[in-house]
Amino acid sequence: MSGNIYPDLVRVFYTNLQFVGNNLVSHVKGVDMEITHEVWTAITGLKYEGLRINKENIGVVEEFNKIRFYKNCLKKQK
């Protein structure tokens, strides 16, 4: 990224950020902004697909170890 950064506008964006349906929505200086799955995947280059793991479907994924998963999500401590 290059160009000017406006910390106050960024702060307002995140302060007003909320989920509406499945989208992120914010309002800054009279402008409504909506981040949909399509926008998010285009920006990040990630795919929005796959199996969501939760306590209702955890039996679907064999060999899933939730303790190991959560430990892997923690930051490495030195």
Coordinates of N, CA, C and O in Angstrom, one line a residue:
M1 N 0.8 -1.2 0.0 CA 0.0 0.0 0.0 C 0.9 1.2 0.0 O 1.9 1.3 0.6
S2 N 0.4 2.2 -0.7 CA 1.1 3.5 -0.7 C 0.1 4.6 -0.6 O -1.1 4.4 -0.9
G3 N 0.6 5.8 -0.2 CA -0.3 6.9 -0.1 C -0.5 7.4 1.3 O 0.2 6.9 2.2
N4 N -1.4 8.3 1.4 CA -1.6 8.9 2.8 C -2.5 8.0 3.6 O -3.4 7.3 3.1
I5 N -2.2 8.0 4.9 CA -3.1 7.3 5.9 C -3.7 8.3 6.8 O -3.0 9.2 7.3
Y6 N -4.9 8.2 7.1 CA -5.7 9.1 7.9 C -6.1 8.4 9.2 O -7.2 7.8 9.2
P7 N -5.3 8.4 10.3 CA -5.6 7.6 11.5 C -7.0 7.9 12.0 O -7.7 7.0 12.5
D8 N -7.5 9.1 12.0 CA -8.8 9.5 12.5 C -9.9 8.8 11.7 O -10.9 8.3 12.3
L9 N -9.8 8.8 10.4 CA -10.8 8.1 9.6 C -10.8 6.6 9.8 O -11.8 5.9 9.9
V10 N -9.6 6.0 10.0 CA -9.5 4.6 10.3 C -10.2 4.3 11.6 O -10.9 3.3 11.8
R11 N -9.9 5.1 12.6 CA -10.5 5.0 13.9 C -12.0 5.0 13.9 O -12.7 4.2 14.4
V12 N -12.6 6.0 13.1 CA -14.0 6.1 13.0 C -14.6 4.9 12.2 O -15.6 4.3 12.6
F13 N -13.9 4.4 11.2 CA -14.3 3.2 10.5 C -14.5 2.0 11.4 O -15.5 1.4 11.4
Y14 N -13.4 1.8 12.2 CA -13.5 0.6 13.1 C -14.5 0.8 14.3 O -15.1 -0.1 14.7
T15 N -14.6 2.1 14.7 CA -15.6 2.3 15.8 C -17.0 2.1 15.3 O -17.8 1.5 16.1
N16 N -17.3 2.4 14.1 CA -18.7 2.2 13.5 C -18.9 0.8 12.9 O -20.0 0.5 12.4
L17 N -17.8 0.0 12.9 CA -17.9 -1.3 12.2 C -18.8 -2.3 12.9 O -18.8 -2.4 14.1
Q18 N -19.7 -2.9 12.1 CA -20.6 -3.9 12.7 C -21.0 -4.9 11.7 O -20.8 -4.7 10.5
F19 N -21.5 -6.1 12.1 CA -22.0 -7.1 11.3 C -23.5 -6.8 11.0 O -24.3 -6.6 11.9
V20 N -23.8 -6.8 9.7 CA -25.2 -6.7 9.3 C -25.4 -7.9 8.3 O -24.9 -8.0 7.2
G21 N -26.2 -8.9 8.8 CA -26.3 -10.1 8.0 C -25.0 -10.8 8.1 O -24.4 -11.1 9.1
N22 N -24.4 -11.1 6.9 CA -23.1 -11.7 6.8 C -22.0 -10.8 6.4 O -20.9 -11.2 6.1
N23 N -22.3 -9.5 6.4 CA -21.4 -8.5 5.8 C -20.9 -7.5 6.9 O -21.6 -7.3 7.9
L24 N -19.7 -7.0 6.7 CA -19.2 -5.9 7.6 C -19.7 -4.6 7.0 O -19.5 -4.3 5.8
V25 N -20.2 -3.7 7.9 CA -20.8 -2.5 7.4 C -20.2 -1.4 8.4 O -20.1 -1.6 9.6
S26 N -19.8 -0.2 7.8 CA -19.4 0.9 8.5 C -19.9 2.2 7.9 O -20.3 2.2 6.7
H27 N -19.8 3.3 8.6 CA -20.3 4.6 8.1 C -19.2 5.6 8.5 O -19.0 5.8 9.7
V28 N -18.6 6.3 7.5 CA -17.6 7.3 7.8 C -17.9 8.6 6.9 O -18.0 8.4 5.7
K29 N -18.1 9.7 7.6 CA -18.2 11.0 6.9 C -19.3 10.9 5.8 O -19.2 11.4 4.7
G30 N -20.5 10.3 6.2 CA -21.6 10.3 5.3 C -21.5 9.2 4.2 O -22.4 9.1 3.4
V31 N -20.5 8.4 4.3 CA -20.3 7.3 3.3 C -20.6 5.9 4.0 O -19.9 5.6 5.0
D32 N -21.5 5.2 3.4 CA -21.8 3.8 3.9 C -20.8 2.9 3.2 O -20.7 3.0 2.0
M33 N -20.2 2.0 3.9 CA -19.3 1.0 3.3 C -19.7 -0.4 3.7 O -20.0 -0.6 4.9
E34 N -19.7 -1.3 2.8 CA -20.1 -2.6 3.0 C -19.0 -3.6 2.5 O -18.7 -3.5 1.3
I35 N -18.6 -4.5 3.3 CA -17.6 -5.4 2.9 C -18.2 -6.8 2.8 O -18.6 -7.4 3.9
T36 N -18.5 -7.3 1.6 CA -19.1 -8.6 1.4 C -18.1 -9.7 1.3 O -16.9 -9.4 1.3
H37 N -18.5 -10.9 1.3 CA -17.6 -12.0 1.1 C -16.8 -11.9 -0.2 O -15.6 -12.2 -0.2
E38 N -17.4 -11.4 -1.2 CA -16.7 -11.3 -2.5 C -15.6 -10.2 -2.4 O -14.5 -10.4 -2.9
V39 N -15.9 -9.1 -1.8 CA -14.9 -8.0 -1.6 C -13.8 -8.5 -0.7 O -12.6 -8.4 -1.0
W40 N -14.1 -9.2 0.4 CA -13.1 -9.7 1.3 C -12.1 -10.7 0.7 O -10.9 -10.6 0.8
T41 N -12.7 -11.6 -0.1 CA -11.8 -12.6 -0.8 C -11.0 -12.0 -1.9 O -9.9 -12.4 -2.1
A42 N -11.5 -10.9 -2.5 CA -10.7 -10.3 -3.6 C -9.6 -9.5 -2.9 O -8.5 -9.5 -3.5
I43 N -9.8 -8.9 -1.8 CA -8.7 -8.1 -1.1 C -7.7 -9.0 -0.5 O -6.5 -8.8 -0.7
T44 N -8.1 -10.1 0.1 CA -7.1 -10.9 0.9 C -6.6 -12.0 0.0 O -5.5 -12.6 0.4
G45 N -7.3 -12.4 -1.0 CA -6.8 -13.5 -1.8 C -7.2 -14.9 -1.2 O -6.7 -15.9 -1.7
L46 N -8.0 -14.9 -0.2 CA -8.4 -16.1 0.5 C -9.7 -16.6 -0.1 O -10.4 -15.9 -0.8
K47 N -9.9 -17.9 0.1 CA -11.2 -18.5 -0.4 C -12.2 -18.6 0.7 O -11.8 -18.9 1.8
Y48 N -13.4 -18.4 0.4 CA -14.5 -18.5 1.4 C -15.2 -19.8 1.1 O -16.3 -19.8 0.4
E49 N -14.6 -20.9 1.5 CA -15.2 -22.2 1.3 C -14.7 -23.2 2.3 O -13.7 -22.8 3.0
G50 N -15.2 -24.3 2.3 CA -14.7 -25.3 3.2 C -15.7 -25.6 4.3 O -16.9 -25.1 4.3
L51 N -15.4 -26.5 5.2 CA -16.2 -26.9 6.3 C -16.0 -26.1 7.5 O -14.8 -26.0 8.0
R52 N -17.0 -25.5 8.1 CA -16.9 -24.7 9.3 C -16.9 -25.7 10.5 O -17.8 -26.5 10.5
I53 N -16.0 -25.6 11.3 CA -15.9 -26.5 12.5 C -16.6 -25.8 13.7 O -16.2 -24.7 14.0
N54 N -17.5 -26.5 14.2 CA -18.2 -26.0 15.5 C -18.6 -27.2 16.3 O -18.5 -28.3 15.8
K55 N -19.2 -27.0 17.4 CA -19.5 -28.1 18.3 C -20.6 -29.0 17.7 O -20.7 -30.1 18.1
E56 N -21.4 -28.5 16.8 CA -22.5 -29.3 16.3 C -22.0 -30.3 15.2 O -22.6 -31.3 15.0
N57 N -21.0 -29.9 14.4 CA -20.5 -30.8 13.4 C -19.1 -31.3 13.6 O -18.5 -31.8 12.6
I58 N -18.6 -31.2 14.8 CA -17.2 -31.7 15.0 C -17.0 -33.2 14.8 O -16.0 -33.6 14.4
G59 N -18.1 -33.9 14.9 CA -18.0 -35.4 14.6 C -17.8 -35.7 13.2 O -17.4 -36.8 12.8
V60 N -18.2 -34.7 12.3 CA -18.0 -34.9 10.9 C -16.6 -35.0 10.5 O -16.2 -35.8 9.5
V61 N -15.7 -34.3 11.1 CA -14.3 -34.3 10.8 C -13.6 -35.2 11.7 O -13.3 -34.9 12.9
E62 N -13.2 -36.4 11.2 CA -12.5 -37.4 12.0 C -11.1 -36.9 12.2 O -10.5 -36.1 11.4
E63 N -10.5 -37.2 13.3 CA -9.1 -36.9 13.7 C -9.0 -35.4 14.0 O -7.8 -34.9 14.0
F64 N -10.1 -34.7 14.2 CA -10.0 -33.3 14.6 C -9.7 -33.2 16.1 O -10.6 -33.7 16.9
N65 N -8.6 -32.6 16.5 CA -8.3 -32.5 17.9 C -8.5 -31.0 18.3 O -7.6 -30.2 17.9
K66 N -9.5 -30.7 19.0 CA -9.8 -29.3 19.3 C -8.8 -28.7 20.2 O -8.4 -27.5 20.1
I67 N -8.2 -29.4 21.1 CA -7.2 -28.9 22.0 C -5.9 -28.5 21.2 O -5.4 -27.4 21.3
R68 N -5.5 -29.4 20.3 CA -4.3 -29.1 19.5 C -4.6 -28.0 18.5 O -3.8 -27.1 18.3
F69 N -5.8 -27.9 18.0 CA -6.2 -26.8 17.2 C -6.1 -25.4 17.9 O -5.5 -24.5 17.4
Y70 N -6.7 -25.3 19.1 CA -6.6 -24.1 19.9 C -5.2 -23.7 20.3 O -4.8 -22.6 20.3
K71 N -4.4 -24.7 20.6 CA -3.0 -24.5 21.0 C -2.2 -23.9 19.8 O -1.4 -23.0 19.9
N72 N -2.5 -24.4 18.6 CA -1.9 -23.9 17.4 C -2.3 -22.5 17.0 O -1.6 -21.8 16.4
C73 N -3.5 -22.1 17.5 CA -4.0 -20.7 17.3 C -3.3 -19.7 18.2 O -3.3 -18.5 17.9
L74 N -2.8 -20.2 19.3 CA -2.1 -19.3 20.3 C -0.8 -18.8 19.7 O -0.1 -19.5 18.9
K75 N -0.4 -17.6 20.1 CA 0.9 -17.0 19.6 C 2.0 -17.8 20.3 O 1.9 -18.2 21.4
K76 N 3.0 -18.0 19.6 CA 4.2 -18.7 20.1 C 4.8 -17.8 21.1 O 5.1 -16.6 20.9
Q77 N 5.0 -18.3 22.3 CA 5.7 -17.5 23.4 C 7.1 -17.9 23.5 O 7.5 -19.0 23.4
K78 N 8.0 -16.9 23.6 CA 9.4 -17.1 23.7 C 9.9 -17.0 25.2 O 9.4 -16.3 26.0

